[in-house]
Coordinates of C-alpha atoms (C1' of nucleotides) in Angstrom, one line a residue:
Chain G
M1 CA 88.3 96.5 81.5
K2 CA 85.9 96.9 84.4
Q3 CA 87.6 94.1 86.2
T4 CA 91.1 95.4 86.0
K5 CA 89.9 98.7 87.3
E6 CA 88.2 97.1 90.3
R7 CA 91.3 95.0 91.0
K8 CA 93.5 98.0 90.8
S9 CA 91.7 100.2 93.3
G10 CA 90.5 97.4 95.5
L11 CA 87.0 98.9 95.6
S12 CA 84.1 97.4 93.8
E13 CA 81.5 99.4 92.1
L14 CA 78.9 101.1 94.2
P15 CA 75.4 99.7 93.6
D16 CA 73.2 101.9 91.5
A17 CA 75.8 104.6 91.2
V18 CA 75.4 107.2 88.5
Q19 CA 78.4 109.2 87.2
G20 CA 78.0 112.7 88.6
G21 CA 75.0 111.7 90.7
V22 CA 76.5 110.2 93.8
V23 CA 76.4 111.9 97.2
L24 CA 78.6 110.6 99.9
R25 CA 79.2 111.8 103.5
F26 CA 81.6 111.3 106.3
A27 CA 80.2 112.1 109.7
P28 CA 82.5 112.1 112.6
N29 CA 81.9 113.4 116.1
P30 CA 84.2 116.3 116.6
N31 CA 85.1 115.3 120.1
G32 CA 88.7 115.1 118.9
P33 CA 90.7 115.2 115.7
L34 CA 90.7 112.2 113.4
S35 CA 92.2 108.9 114.4
F36 CA 93.6 106.1 112.3
G37 CA 90.3 104.4 112.3
H38 CA 88.5 107.4 111.0
S39 CA 90.8 107.6 108.0
R40 CA 89.1 104.5 106.6
G41 CA 85.9 106.5 106.3
V42 CA 87.6 109.4 104.8
V43 CA 89.5 107.4 102.2
I44 CA 86.7 105.1 101.1
N45 CA 84.1 107.7 100.8
S46 CA 86.3 110.2 99.1
E47 CA 87.7 107.7 96.7
Y48 CA 84.2 106.9 95.6
A49 CA 83.3 110.5 95.4
K50 CA 86.3 110.9 93.0
R51 CA 85.5 107.9 91.0
Y52 CA 81.9 108.9 90.4
D53 CA 82.6 112.6 90.3
G54 CA 80.1 113.0 93.1
R55 CA 79.5 115.3 96.1
M56 CA 81.4 114.8 99.3
I57 CA 80.0 116.0 102.5
L58 CA 81.8 116.3 105.8
R59 CA 79.2 116.4 108.5
F60 CA 79.9 117.0 112.1
D61 CA 77.6 115.0 114.3
D62 CA 78.1 117.1 117.4
T63 CA 74.8 116.5 119.2
D64 CA 76.0 115.2 122.5
T65 CA 77.1 118.0 124.9
V66 CA 77.3 115.8 127.9
R67 CA 79.0 112.5 127.3
K68 CA 81.0 113.3 124.2
P69 CA 81.2 117.1 124.2
P70 CA 82.7 118.4 121.0
L71 CA 86.2 119.9 121.1
P72 CA 86.1 123.4 119.6
Q73 CA 89.4 123.0 117.8
A74 CA 88.5 119.6 116.3
Y75 CA 86.2 121.1 113.6
S76 CA 88.9 122.8 111.8
M77 CA 91.5 120.1 112.5
I78 CA 89.2 117.5 111.1
E79 CA 88.4 119.5 108.0
E80 CA 92.1 120.1 107.4
E81 CA 92.9 116.4 107.9
F82 CA 90.1 115.4 105.6
I83 CA 91.6 117.5 102.8
W84 CA 95.1 116.3 103.5
L85 CA 94.0 112.7 103.5
S86 CA 91.6 112.8 100.5
G87 CA 92.9 115.6 98.4
I88 CA 89.4 116.9 98.0
T89 CA 87.6 119.7 99.7
P90 CA 84.3 118.6 101.2
E91 CA 81.1 120.5 101.8
V92 CA 80.8 121.0 105.5
I93 CA 77.7 120.7 107.6
I94 CA 77.5 121.1 111.3
A95 CA 74.6 119.4 113.0
S96 CA 74.5 121.8 115.9
D97 CA 73.8 124.6 113.4
R98 CA 70.7 122.8 112.3
I99 CA 68.9 121.9 115.5
E100 CA 65.9 124.0 114.5
I101 CA 65.5 122.0 111.3
Y102 CA 65.5 118.8 113.2
H103 CA 62.9 120.2 115.6
Q104 CA 60.7 121.0 112.6
F105 CA 60.8 117.4 111.4
A106 CA 60.2 116.2 115.0
V107 CA 57.0 118.2 115.1
E108 CA 56.0 117.0 111.7
L109 CA 56.4 113.5 112.8
F110 CA 54.0 114.0 115.7
H111 CA 51.5 115.2 113.1
K112 CA 52.1 112.1 111.1
D113 CA 51.4 110.0 114.2
G114 CA 54.9 108.7 113.8
S115 CA 56.2 109.5 117.2
Y116 CA 55.2 110.3 120.8
V117 CA 56.7 111.9 123.9
C118 CA 57.5 109.0 126.2
E119 CA 57.7 109.8 130.0
C120 CA 58.9 106.4 131.0
S121 CA 62.3 106.1 132.7
A122 CA 64.9 104.3 130.8
E123 CA 64.4 101.3 133.0
E124 CA 60.7 101.3 132.6
F125 CA 60.9 101.4 128.8
K126 CA 63.5 98.7 128.8
Q127 CA 60.8 96.4 130.4
H128 CA 58.4 97.3 127.6
R129 CA 61.0 96.6 125.0
V130 CA 61.9 93.3 126.5
N131 CA 58.3 92.2 127.0
K132 CA 57.1 93.6 123.7
T133 CA 54.5 95.7 125.5
E134 CA 53.4 99.2 124.5
C135 CA 54.0 101.9 127.0
P136 CA 51.0 104.1 128.1
H137 CA 52.4 107.2 126.4
R138 CA 52.3 105.5 123.0
E139 CA 48.6 106.5 122.7
N140 CA 49.1 110.1 123.5
P141 CA 46.8 112.3 121.3
L142 CA 48.6 114.8 119.1
E143 CA 47.7 117.7 121.5
R144 CA 49.3 115.9 124.5
N145 CA 52.5 115.2 122.5
L146 CA 52.7 118.8 121.4
E147 CA 52.1 120.0 125.0
L148 CA 54.9 117.7 126.3
W149 CA 57.1 118.7 123.4
G150 CA 56.7 122.3 124.6
Q151 CA 57.6 121.3 128.1
M152 CA 60.7 119.5 126.9
N153 CA 61.8 122.7 125.2
D154 CA 60.8 125.2 127.8
G155 CA 62.5 123.5 130.8
T156 CA 59.4 122.2 132.5
L157 CA 60.7 118.7 131.9
A158 CA 64.2 117.8 132.9
P159 CA 66.7 115.5 131.3
G160 CA 65.4 111.9 131.8
D161 CA 61.8 113.0 132.3
A162 CA 60.9 112.5 128.7
V163 CA 62.1 111.5 125.3
V164 CA 60.6 111.5 121.8
R165 CA 60.2 108.0 120.4
V166 CA 59.6 106.9 116.9
K167 CA 56.6 104.6 116.6
T168 CA 57.8 101.4 115.0
D169 CA 56.2 98.2 116.4
M170 CA 56.8 96.7 119.8
Q171 CA 56.3 93.2 118.3
L172 CA 59.3 93.6 116.0
A173 CA 61.6 90.6 116.2
N174 CA 64.7 92.8 116.6
P175 CA 64.5 94.4 120.1
A176 CA 66.8 97.2 119.0
L177 CA 64.2 98.5 116.7
R178 CA 61.2 98.8 119.0
D179 CA 60.1 102.4 119.4
W180 CA 63.5 103.8 119.4
P181 CA 64.4 107.2 120.9
A182 CA 64.8 110.1 118.5
L183 CA 65.3 113.2 120.6
R184 CA 66.2 113.8 124.3
I185 CA 66.7 116.7 126.7
Q186 CA 70.1 117.9 127.6
D187 CA 70.8 120.3 130.4
T188 CA 72.7 122.8 128.3
N189 CA 72.9 125.3 131.1
K190 CA 75.1 122.9 133.0
N191 CA 76.6 121.4 129.9
P192 CA 76.5 124.1 127.2
H193 CA 77.5 123.2 123.7
P194 CA 81.2 124.1 123.4
R195 CA 80.6 126.2 120.2
S196 CA 79.9 129.6 121.7
E197 CA 77.3 130.5 119.1
I198 CA 75.3 127.4 120.2
G199 CA 75.9 127.3 123.9
S200 CA 72.7 126.9 125.8
R201 CA 70.4 127.8 122.9
W202 CA 68.7 124.4 122.7
R203 CA 67.5 121.9 125.3
V204 CA 66.1 119.2 123.1
W205 CA 68.7 117.5 120.9
P206 CA 68.3 114.8 118.4
L207 CA 70.0 111.5 118.8
L208 CA 72.2 110.1 116.1
D209 CA 69.6 108.0 114.4
F210 CA 67.2 110.9 114.0
Q211 CA 69.6 113.6 113.2
S212 CA 71.6 111.5 110.7
A213 CA 68.5 110.1 109.0
V214 CA 67.0 113.6 108.5
E215 CA 70.2 115.1 107.3
D216 CA 71.0 112.3 104.9
H217 CA 67.6 112.9 103.3
L218 CA 68.0 116.7 103.2
Q219 CA 71.4 116.4 101.6
G220 CA 70.3 113.8 99.1
V221 CA 72.9 111.3 100.2
T222 CA 72.8 108.4 97.8
H223 CA 75.3 106.0 99.5
I224 CA 76.1 105.5 103.1
I225 CA 79.3 103.6 103.8
R226 CA 79.8 102.9 107.5
G227 CA 80.7 100.4 110.2
K228 CA 78.6 97.3 110.5
D229 CA 78.0 98.2 114.1
L230 CA 75.5 100.6 112.6
M231 CA 73.5 98.0 110.9
D232 CA 70.6 98.3 113.3
S233 CA 70.8 102.0 112.9
T234 CA 70.1 101.6 109.2
R235 CA 67.1 99.5 110.1
K236 CA 65.8 102.0 112.6
Q237 CA 66.3 104.8 110.1
I238 CA 64.5 103.0 107.4
L239 CA 61.5 102.7 109.7
L240 CA 61.7 106.5 110.2
Y241 CA 61.9 107.0 106.4
E242 CA 58.7 105.0 106.0
H243 CA 56.9 107.5 108.2
F244 CA 58.1 110.4 105.9
D245 CA 57.8 108.3 102.8
W246 CA 61.4 109.0 101.9
K247 CA 63.8 106.7 100.0
Y248 CA 66.7 105.4 102.1
P249 CA 70.2 105.6 100.6
E250 CA 72.1 102.5 99.6
T251 CA 74.1 101.3 102.5
I252 CA 77.4 99.5 102.6
Y253 CA 79.3 98.3 105.7
W254 CA 82.7 97.6 106.8
G255 CA 83.8 95.4 109.7
R256 CA 86.0 96.2 112.7
V257 CA 89.7 96.9 112.2
K258 CA 92.2 96.2 114.9
V259 CA 95.8 97.2 114.6
H260 CA 97.7 95.4 117.3
E261 CA 100.4 98.0 117.7
F262 CA 97.8 100.7 118.4
G263 CA 96.1 98.9 121.3
S264 CA 92.8 100.4 122.3
F265 CA 92.4 104.1 122.4
S266 CA 89.1 106.1 122.7
T267 CA 88.9 109.7 121.6
S268 CA 87.6 110.7 125.0
G269 CA 90.3 108.7 126.7
M270 CA 93.0 110.4 124.7
R271 CA 91.5 113.7 125.3
Q272 CA 91.7 113.2 129.0
D273 CA 95.2 111.9 129.0
I274 CA 96.3 114.9 126.9
E275 CA 94.7 117.3 129.3
S276 CA 96.3 115.6 132.2
G277 CA 99.7 115.9 130.5
E278 CA 100.3 112.2 130.0
Y279 CA 100.6 112.9 126.3
E280 CA 102.1 116.0 124.9
G281 CA 99.3 116.6 122.4
W282 CA 97.1 115.0 119.7
D283 CA 100.3 114.5 117.7
D284 CA 102.1 112.6 120.4
I285 CA 103.8 109.9 118.4
R286 CA 102.4 107.2 120.7
L287 CA 98.9 108.1 119.7
P288 CA 97.0 106.5 116.8
T289 CA 95.8 109.8 115.5
I290 CA 96.2 111.1 112.0
A291 CA 98.1 114.0 113.5
A292 CA 100.7 111.7 115.0
L293 CA 101.0 109.6 111.9
R294 CA 101.6 112.7 109.8
R295 CA 104.1 114.0 112.2
K296 CA 106.1 110.8 112.0
G297 CA 106.0 110.9 108.2
I298 CA 103.2 108.6 107.1
S299 CA 102.0 110.0 103.8
A300 CA 98.3 110.4 102.8
E301 CA 99.0 108.3 99.8
A302 CA 100.2 105.4 101.9
L303 CA 97.0 105.7 104.0
R304 CA 94.9 105.6 100.9
S305 CA 96.7 102.6 99.4
F306 CA 96.4 100.8 102.7
W307 CA 92.7 101.2 103.1
L308 CA 92.0 100.6 99.4
E309 CA 93.9 97.4 99.5
L310 CA 92.0 96.3 102.6
S311 CA 89.0 96.9 100.6
L312 CA 85.4 97.0 101.8
T313 CA 84.3 93.9 103.5
Q314 CA 82.2 93.1 106.6
K315 CA 84.9 90.9 108.0
D316 CA 86.5 92.0 111.3
I317 CA 90.1 92.2 110.5
K318 CA 93.4 92.5 112.3
A319 CA 95.5 94.7 110.1
A320 CA 99.3 94.7 110.2
L321 CA 101.0 98.0 110.6
S322 CA 103.9 96.7 108.6
T323 CA 101.6 96.8 105.6
L324 CA 101.0 100.5 106.0
H325 CA 104.7 101.0 106.5
S326 CA 105.4 99.1 103.3
H327 CA 103.0 101.4 101.4
N328 CA 104.7 104.4 103.0
T329 CA 108.2 103.3 102.1
K330 CA 107.1 103.1 98.4
V331 CA 105.9 106.6 98.6
I332 CA 108.6 108.3 100.5
D333 CA 111.8 106.4 99.8
L334 CA 112.5 108.3 96.6
K335 CA 112.1 111.6 98.3
C336 CA 114.1 111.0 101.5
P337 CA 117.7 112.3 101.6
R338 CA 120.1 109.8 103.2
T339 CA 121.7 110.7 106.4
S340 CA 123.4 108.9 109.2
A341 CA 122.8 108.6 112.9
I342 CA 125.0 106.5 115.2
R343 CA 123.5 104.8 118.2
K344 CA 125.9 104.1 121.0
P345 CA 128.8 105.4 119.0
V346 CA 132.2 103.7 119.3
E347 CA 135.3 105.7 118.2
F348 CA 138.0 104.2 116.0
T349 CA 141.0 105.8 114.4
L350 CA 141.7 105.0 110.8
D351 CA 145.1 103.3 110.3
R352 CA 145.9 103.8 106.6
K353 CA 149.2 102.0 106.6
S354 CA 150.0 101.5 102.9
V355 CA 146.6 102.5 101.5
A356 CA 146.2 106.2 100.6
I357 CA 142.8 107.7 101.5
P358 CA 141.4 111.1 100.6
T359 CA 140.8 113.7 103.2
T360 CA 137.2 114.4 102.2
L361 CA 134.4 112.3 100.8
N362 CA 131.5 113.5 98.7
I363 CA 128.7 111.1 99.3
A364 CA 125.4 110.8 97.5
A365 CA 122.4 111.8 99.6
H366 CA 120.3 109.4 97.6
P367 CA 121.3 106.6 95.3
E368 CA 119.0 107.6 92.6
H369 CA 119.1 111.4 92.9
D370 CA 122.4 112.9 91.7
D371 CA 120.8 116.3 92.1
F372 CA 120.5 116.0 95.9
E373 CA 123.2 118.1 97.6
K374 CA 126.2 115.9 98.3
R375 CA 127.2 115.0 101.9
V376 CA 130.7 116.0 102.7
F377 CA 132.7 113.8 105.1
D378 CA 135.9 115.3 106.3
I379 CA 138.2 112.5 107.4
S380 CA 141.4 114.3 107.8
E381 CA 141.2 113.7 111.5
L382 CA 141.1 110.0 110.8
T383 CA 138.3 109.4 113.4
V384 CA 135.2 107.3 112.7
F385 CA 132.3 106.5 114.8
I386 CA 130.4 103.3 114.3
E387 CA 127.5 101.7 116.2
E388 CA 128.3 99.4 119.1
A389 CA 126.1 96.7 117.6
D390 CA 128.0 96.8 114.4
L391 CA 131.2 96.5 116.2
Q392 CA 130.0 93.3 117.9
M393 CA 128.8 92.0 114.6
A394 CA 132.2 92.7 113.0
M395 CA 134.1 91.1 115.8
Q396 CA 132.4 87.8 115.0
K397 CA 134.0 88.1 111.6
D398 CA 137.6 88.9 112.6
G399 CA 136.8 92.5 112.8
L400 CA 136.2 92.7 109.1
V401 CA 133.6 95.2 107.9
R402 CA 133.1 97.7 105.1
L403 CA 132.7 101.4 106.0
K404 CA 130.1 102.6 103.5
D405 CA 131.6 104.7 100.7
L406 CA 135.0 104.5 102.2
A407 CA 136.9 101.3 102.6
D408 CA 137.1 97.7 103.8
V409 CA 138.7 97.8 107.2
R410 CA 139.7 95.4 110.0
L411 CA 138.7 96.7 113.5
H412 CA 141.2 96.0 116.2
G413 CA 140.7 95.9 119.9
D414 CA 143.1 98.8 120.4
G415 CA 140.8 101.2 118.6
R416 CA 142.4 101.0 115.2
A417 CA 140.5 100.6 112.0
E418 CA 143.0 99.2 109.7
I419 CA 142.3 100.0 106.1
L420 CA 142.6 97.0 103.8
S421 CA 141.4 98.4 100.5
L422 CA 139.3 101.2 99.1
E423 CA 137.5 98.9 96.8
P424 CA 135.2 96.3 98.2
E425 CA 137.3 93.2 98.2
T426 CA 136.6 91.3 101.4
G427 CA 132.8 91.0 100.8
S428 CA 132.2 92.3 104.3
S429 CA 128.9 93.7 105.5
I430 CA 128.5 97.4 104.9
I431 CA 127.9 99.6 107.8
H432 CA 127.3 103.3 108.2
W433 CA 129.6 105.5 110.1
L434 CA 130.4 109.2 110.8
P435 CA 133.6 111.1 111.0
T436 CA 132.0 113.6 113.3
G437 CA 128.5 114.8 114.2
H438 CA 126.4 116.3 116.9
E439 CA 124.2 114.8 119.6
T440 CA 120.5 114.7 119.1
I441 CA 117.6 112.7 120.6
L442 CA 116.1 109.9 118.6
H443 CA 112.4 109.4 119.5
S444 CA 110.7 106.1 118.8
V445 CA 107.8 104.1 120.1
E446 CA 108.3 100.6 121.4
N447 CA 105.3 98.6 122.7
G448 CA 103.4 101.8 123.2
E449 CA 106.2 103.4 125.2
L450 CA 108.2 106.4 124.2
K451 CA 111.9 105.7 123.8
K452 CA 114.4 108.5 123.7
E453 CA 118.0 107.7 122.7
V454 CA 120.9 110.1 122.4
V455 CA 122.6 109.5 119.1
L456 CA 125.4 111.0 117.1
F457 CA 123.7 112.7 114.2
E458 CA 125.4 113.7 110.9
N459 CA 125.9 117.5 110.6
N460 CA 123.5 118.6 107.9
N461 CA 121.5 121.5 106.6
H462 CA 118.1 119.9 106.3
P463 CA 115.4 122.2 107.6
N464 CA 113.2 121.0 110.5
G465 CA 110.3 119.1 109.2
T466 CA 112.3 117.2 106.6
L467 CA 111.7 113.5 106.3
L468 CA 115.0 111.7 106.2
Q469 CA 116.2 108.2 105.8
L470 CA 118.6 107.3 108.6
E471 CA 120.9 104.8 106.9
R472 CA 120.2 101.3 108.1
I473 CA 117.8 102.5 110.8
G474 CA 114.7 103.8 109.1
Y475 CA 112.8 106.9 108.1
A476 CA 112.5 109.7 110.6
R477 CA 111.4 113.3 110.7
K478 CA 113.8 116.0 111.8
E479 CA 112.4 118.4 114.3
E480 CA 113.7 121.2 116.5
N481 CA 114.2 118.9 119.4
G482 CA 115.3 115.7 117.8
L483 CA 114.5 113.0 115.3
F484 CA 111.2 111.1 115.3
I485 CA 111.2 107.6 113.9
C486 CA 108.4 106.7 111.5
H487 CA 109.3 103.1 110.6
G488 CA 112.1 101.0 109.2
Chain P
rG1 C1' 68.1 85.8 125.8
rC2 C1' 66.5 88.2 121.1
rU3 C1' 68.3 90.3 116.4
rC4 C1' 71.8 91.0 112.7
rG5 C1' 76.4 89.9 110.4
rU6 C1' 81.1 87.3 108.9
rA7 C1' 84.0 82.8 107.9
rU8 C1' 90.1 81.7 101.7
rG9 C1' 97.6 81.0 104.1
rG10 C1' 101.0 84.4 109.8
rU11 C1' 98.1 89.1 108.2
rG12 C1' 94.9 91.3 104.5
rU13 C1' 92.7 90.4 99.8
rA14 C1' 90.8 88.3 94.6
rG15 C1' 87.6 84.5 93.0
rC16 C1' 81.8 83.0 95.0
rC17 C1' 76.0 86.2 92.1
rC18 C1' 76.7 83.4 86.3
rG19 C1' 79.8 75.5 89.3
rG20 C1' 84.9 73.1 85.5
rU21 C1' 90.0 77.8 82.6
rC22 C1' 91.4 77.4 90.8
rC23 C1' 96.8 71.7 91.8
rA24 C1' 93.1 79.2 94.0
rU25 C1' 95.0 85.9 92.7
rC26 C1' 97.7 90.0 94.5
rA27 C1' 100.0 92.5 98.6
rU28 C1' 102.4 92.1 103.3
rC29 C1' 105.1 89.1 106.7
rU30 C1' 108.9 85.2 107.3
rC31 C1' 113.0 82.5 105.1
rG32 C1' 116.7 81.9 101.2
rC33 C1' 119.7 83.6 97.0
rC34 C1' 121.5 87.8 93.9
rC35 C1' 122.7 92.9 93.4
rU36 C1' 124.5 97.1 95.6
rU37 C1' 127.0 104.3 96.3
rU38 C1' 123.0 102.4 103.1
rC39 C1' 118.8 99.5 103.9
rG40 C1' 114.3 97.0 106.9
rA41 C1' 115.6 99.6 99.1
rG42 C1' 115.7 96.7 94.5
rG43 C1' 115.7 91.7 91.7
rC44 C1' 114.6 86.4 92.0
rG45 C1' 112.7 82.3 94.5
rA46 C1' 110.3 79.4 98.5
rU47 C1' 106.9 77.8 102.6
rU48 C1' 101.8 78.5 104.2
rA49 C1' 94.8 78.9 102.9
rC50 C1' 89.1 77.5 100.6
rG51 C1' 86.0 76.8 109.3
rC52 C1' 83.4 71.6 110.1
rG53 C1' 79.8 67.8 108.5
rG54 C1' 76.4 66.3 105.0
rG55 C1' 73.9 66.9 100.1
rU56 C1' 73.3 68.1 94.7
rU57 C1' 76.6 67.2 90.4
rC58 C1' 80.6 63.8 85.7
rG59 C1' 82.7 68.0 88.5
rA60 C1' 82.0 72.8 94.2
rA61 C1' 86.1 77.7 97.2
rU62 C1' 81.8 78.6 94.2
rC63 C1' 74.8 75.8 94.7
rC64 C1' 71.6 73.6 99.1
rC65 C1' 71.1 72.0 104.4
rG66 C1' 73.0 71.5 109.3
rC67 C1' 76.8 72.8 112.8
rU68 C1' 80.7 75.5 114.9
rA69 C1' 83.5 79.8 115.8
rC70 C1' 83.9 84.9 116.0
rG71 C1' 81.9 89.9 115.9
rA72 C1' 78.1 93.7 116.5
rG73 C1' 73.3 95.8 118.2
rC74 C1' 69.3 95.6 121.9
rA75 C1' 72.0 103.6 125.5
rC76 C1' 67.8 109.5 126.9
rC77 C1' 76.6 107.8 122.9
rA78 C1' 78.3 108.6 118.1

RNA sequence: GCUCGUAUGGUGUAGCCCGGUCCAUCAUCUCGCCCUUUCGAGGCGAUUACGCGGGUUCGAAUCCCGCUACGAGCACCA
């Protein structure tokens, strides 16, 4: 019983998980909306929250105002995307609202002799770290630390002049853990926090390892699931927890995921390119953002299946986008009305000779949905448009081809489509076609480049935003200014 | 350099803790065939894998040792 459940969801049980007693969190930096990579964190954490009926916290780790300044719109975008992706509403915590709390713990740590204000330059301390030597500030008495702490906060000390370090042990085998930095000074006059209510209110900001560790404790987080690049973070934080005598959450890691088609994008890089106009927005279909995937028609359910099937392992993996598309097809195919678009249309005239044909056709909009409004093809003008590629294919078979839902025909070089029979008799390949239509632009992405193609699109009443299946081409979303291909 | 981690087919994944039922699961991709009111849909089928070398054992993907490859951390980023 237990085994089938694990197999089905792709996720194994969380260690020491208690029904109703699990607290998970997902903690992105709101310097941009969610990317494809983030969706793994959303899906895995939220699925566990559902499975154990636990609490789900969405925490914005927005404590860097200089290098990765938060994007004000990103907070609400991420929250909305989280809900869309997971189907559950998380509790929201914003780190920049809670700086005062982190300050209190920082001061408490001085009192516990668990930290000190270090006035070494980054380079000087690096020498100590490499040589396993203690820096002179390590022995600051409490009063001196408190005095310097005051100077960090009141502006006497500038960014780079001092940093608060957690006392671990300079002899630790792992260099990453030796007296790691917990809080630093940021010039918030020059680089105010983008949230207006925060702005320049604080000068001393916690680093990830301190902020995250304190917050996880305050929220009672029971399980942390994160990338294995944060393994040393866990070890650092455990050392901090020992000073406070707290119990560290269970921690599980996943490895790196590479999707070849997505190349390498960084949130800050995308932000720059959007601001410079290279991309039209976060939902530009070339971008690996959740916004772009959604716009093209990738469903939340497909994203969930995808990550769940990949499961939770520490292996670095190269995931295939085709797998995501396959999941998506299973979700959307049943809902997508069929419609036709002709690329490079070639016109033919129906030559009915002895075979009588109707003047209008009522064609199903979905093979399994009779209730979908029928498509009406008026062929009284006897014109049909087919794709140039299909013409070439047909010519290799003596021009024989079957026009879907109409007839077997033989295409002639003079532009005639000679009707052979209404019933399929020649066993020819079936191609899609249109009697008429209107021009629209088909947008797709090829090798990261945007491709725009004018196509003849079936006249239809589908409202903008509808996800359609373009017969024999693929799934695409209809928008005001064209069609946007999702995948085949 | 130090520290940590991972190694099952083209790509992912199950199995490994508690050795045999594993001539290794499932999905995806590729290729065939079938069906068909489109298809890259559906149905059926096929090819392809336990990193290397030792050891323990009647028996190892599973246990032990060594090696190799790859990845990550060693930021006053997250």
